[in-house]
């Protein structure tokens, strides 16, 4: 089960055997952000940290009853992993090493409609913990009663991801490169621009970003990344951005600005609209060429990648 990237700070997961009745609505968000990470967008929605063995940290999350009924909410931590470029959580309450280091001071609470309360989270890393990054999730869960006419139990849970790197010394670097841009027809009327990203750092990436297009005085975008991609160190993944706007035919300059946390990279190039067939970037060294087909005729268009490579490191406020 993938815990997807969302504009909201919490991700809802429903577990059920049949179509449910009305869904019980709760939300969860971070309350505490370390001063060193206050400018990091990931730290505003997830717990992202680096700790030495034997260190304990304390955070708070806030849960809210957004439904019109009183809710009894359970709290627990569970396992997570990164598989196939997706932050993945198992069904149920399966644990792992990191979830075993997490203690929630509140096991259950009852909230009236619209009520919200904080929940304290403690993460204690054992002194003999091995080096490496680990993943888990903190869950708030509501279990709806079974319907009188059936045997349906609905479970609704919202969670916050935990990315914890353990090891002596300072935090390992986060970095990535954009290996190429491409474009392809989408299932609808608009094309999709893709970027191949390789994680060259030592922390997992959560890719976000935008794509902008320009042609003479005409500007389009920015269009946001449309798929949530988490990439492990040393691995690569494809970031997709749908150009969900009708644009005039012709050659357009494109600029893809991709980021994970406070690290940003920019790639530029040219594409020809409409996109009639997949456009792929050659892997040869030197100038890179975008190969595409229009009306059955093959053509080559010079594509400039990595025109700007920017790392934005903000200072804490």
Short mmCIF file of N, CA and C in Angstrom, two decimals, residues 176 178 180-182 193-197 208-213 223 225 239 241 253-259 264-269 304-310:
data_model
loop_
_atom_site.label_atom_id
_atom_site.label_comp_id
_atom_site.label_asym_id
_atom_site.label_seq_id
_atom_site.Cartn_x
_atom_site.Cartn_y
_atom_site.Cartn_z
N UNK A 176 20.73 14.96 -6.14
CA UNK A 176 20.23 14.19 -7.28
C UNK A 176 20.62 14.90 -8.56
N UNK A 178 19.28 15.29 -12.85
CA UNK A 178 18.26 15.02 -13.87
C UNK A 178 18.99 14.49 -15.09
N UNK A 180 17.64 13.23 -17.96
CA UNK A 180 17.05 13.47 -19.26
C UNK A 180 15.60 13.87 -19.16
N UNK A 181 15.16 14.59 -20.16
CA UNK A 181 13.76 14.95 -20.31
C UNK A 181 13.19 14.22 -21.52
N UNK A 182 11.92 13.92 -21.47
CA UNK A 182 11.24 13.27 -22.59
C UNK A 182 9.79 13.72 -22.57
N UNK A 193 5.30 15.34 -19.86
CA UNK A 193 6.75 15.47 -19.89
C UNK A 193 7.32 14.68 -18.72
N UNK A 194 8.34 13.89 -18.99
CA UNK A 194 8.94 13.07 -17.95
C UNK A 194 10.40 13.46 -17.76
N UNK A 195 10.87 13.30 -16.55
CA UNK A 195 12.28 13.55 -16.22
C UNK A 195 12.83 12.32 -15.52
N UNK A 196 13.96 11.84 -16.00
CA UNK A 196 14.63 10.72 -15.35
C UNK A 196 15.57 11.27 -14.29
N UNK A 197 15.35 10.88 -13.04
CA UNK A 197 16.09 11.43 -11.90
C UNK A 197 16.88 10.31 -11.24
N UNK A 208 9.29 16.61 -5.95
CA UNK A 208 8.25 17.58 -6.28
C UNK A 208 8.82 18.48 -7.37
N UNK A 209 8.01 19.41 -7.86
CA UNK A 209 8.55 20.34 -8.84
C UNK A 209 7.52 20.82 -9.84
N UNK A 210 7.99 21.60 -10.80
CA UNK A 210 7.12 22.20 -11.79
C UNK A 210 7.79 22.18 -13.16
N UNK A 211 6.96 22.36 -14.18
CA UNK A 211 7.41 22.48 -15.56
C UNK A 211 6.81 23.75 -16.15
N UNK A 212 7.63 24.55 -16.81
CA UNK A 212 7.16 25.77 -17.48
C UNK A 212 7.54 25.70 -18.96
N UNK A 213 6.67 26.23 -19.81
CA UNK A 213 6.91 26.27 -21.25
C UNK A 213 6.83 27.70 -21.73
N UNK A 223 3.31 23.82 -14.41
CA UNK A 223 2.54 22.60 -14.20
C UNK A 223 3.25 21.77 -13.14
N UNK A 225 4.31 18.48 -10.67
CA UNK A 225 4.57 17.06 -10.77
C UNK A 225 3.28 16.30 -10.42
N UNK A 239 9.92 11.02 -13.07
CA UNK A 239 8.99 12.04 -12.59
C UNK A 239 8.12 12.47 -13.77
N UNK A 241 5.02 14.96 -15.39
CA UNK A 241 4.32 16.23 -15.28
C UNK A 241 3.37 16.35 -16.47
N UNK A 253 10.26 26.08 -25.64
CA UNK A 253 11.30 25.91 -24.64
C UNK A 253 10.67 25.39 -23.36
N UNK A 254 11.30 24.40 -22.75
CA UNK A 254 10.78 23.84 -21.50
C UNK A 254 11.82 23.98 -20.41
N UNK A 255 11.34 24.18 -19.20
CA UNK A 255 12.20 24.26 -18.02
C UNK A 255 11.56 23.45 -16.91
N UNK A 256 12.26 22.42 -16.48
CA UNK A 256 11.79 21.57 -15.39
C UNK A 256 12.58 21.90 -14.14
N UNK A 257 11.88 22.34 -13.09
CA UNK A 257 12.49 22.60 -11.79
C UNK A 257 12.03 21.52 -10.83
N UNK A 258 12.93 20.66 -10.44
CA UNK A 258 12.61 19.55 -9.55
C UNK A 258 13.32 19.73 -8.22
N UNK A 259 12.68 19.24 -7.16
CA UNK A 259 13.26 19.43 -5.83
C UNK A 259 12.91 18.26 -4.93
N UNK A 264 17.38 21.61 -5.07
CA UNK A 264 16.68 21.81 -6.33
C UNK A 264 17.63 21.69 -7.50
N UNK A 265 17.12 21.11 -8.59
CA UNK A 265 17.87 21.03 -9.85
C UNK A 265 16.95 21.50 -10.98
N UNK A 266 17.56 22.07 -12.04
CA UNK A 266 16.80 22.58 -13.17
C UNK A 266 17.36 22.00 -14.46
N UNK A 267 16.47 21.56 -15.34
CA UNK A 267 16.86 21.09 -16.67
C UNK A 267 16.04 21.84 -17.70
N UNK A 268 16.66 22.16 -18.83
CA UNK A 268 15.97 22.89 -19.89
C UNK A 268 16.10 22.14 -21.21
N UNK A 269 15.20 22.43 -22.12
CA UNK A 269 15.24 21.79 -23.43
C UNK A 269 14.17 22.35 -24.34
N UNK A 304 18.90 20.73 -24.97
CA UNK A 304 19.90 21.12 -23.99
C UNK A 304 19.40 20.73 -22.61
N UNK A 305 20.16 19.93 -21.91
CA UNK A 305 19.80 19.49 -20.57
C UNK A 305 20.80 20.06 -19.58
N UNK A 306 20.31 20.27 -18.37
CA UNK A 306 21.21 20.76 -17.33
C UNK A 306 21.74 22.14 -17.65
N UNK A 307 20.95 22.95 -18.36
CA UNK A 307 21.37 24.31 -18.66
C UNK A 307 21.65 25.09 -17.40
N UNK A 308 20.87 24.79 -16.35
CA UNK A 308 21.13 25.37 -15.03
C UNK A 308 21.01 24.26 -14.01
N UNK A 309 21.96 24.18 -13.12
CA UNK A 309 21.91 23.23 -12.01
C UNK A 309 21.99 24.03 -10.73
N UNK A 310 20.92 24.05 -10.00
CA UNK A 310 20.83 24.95 -8.85
C UNK A 310 20.58 24.14 -7.58
#
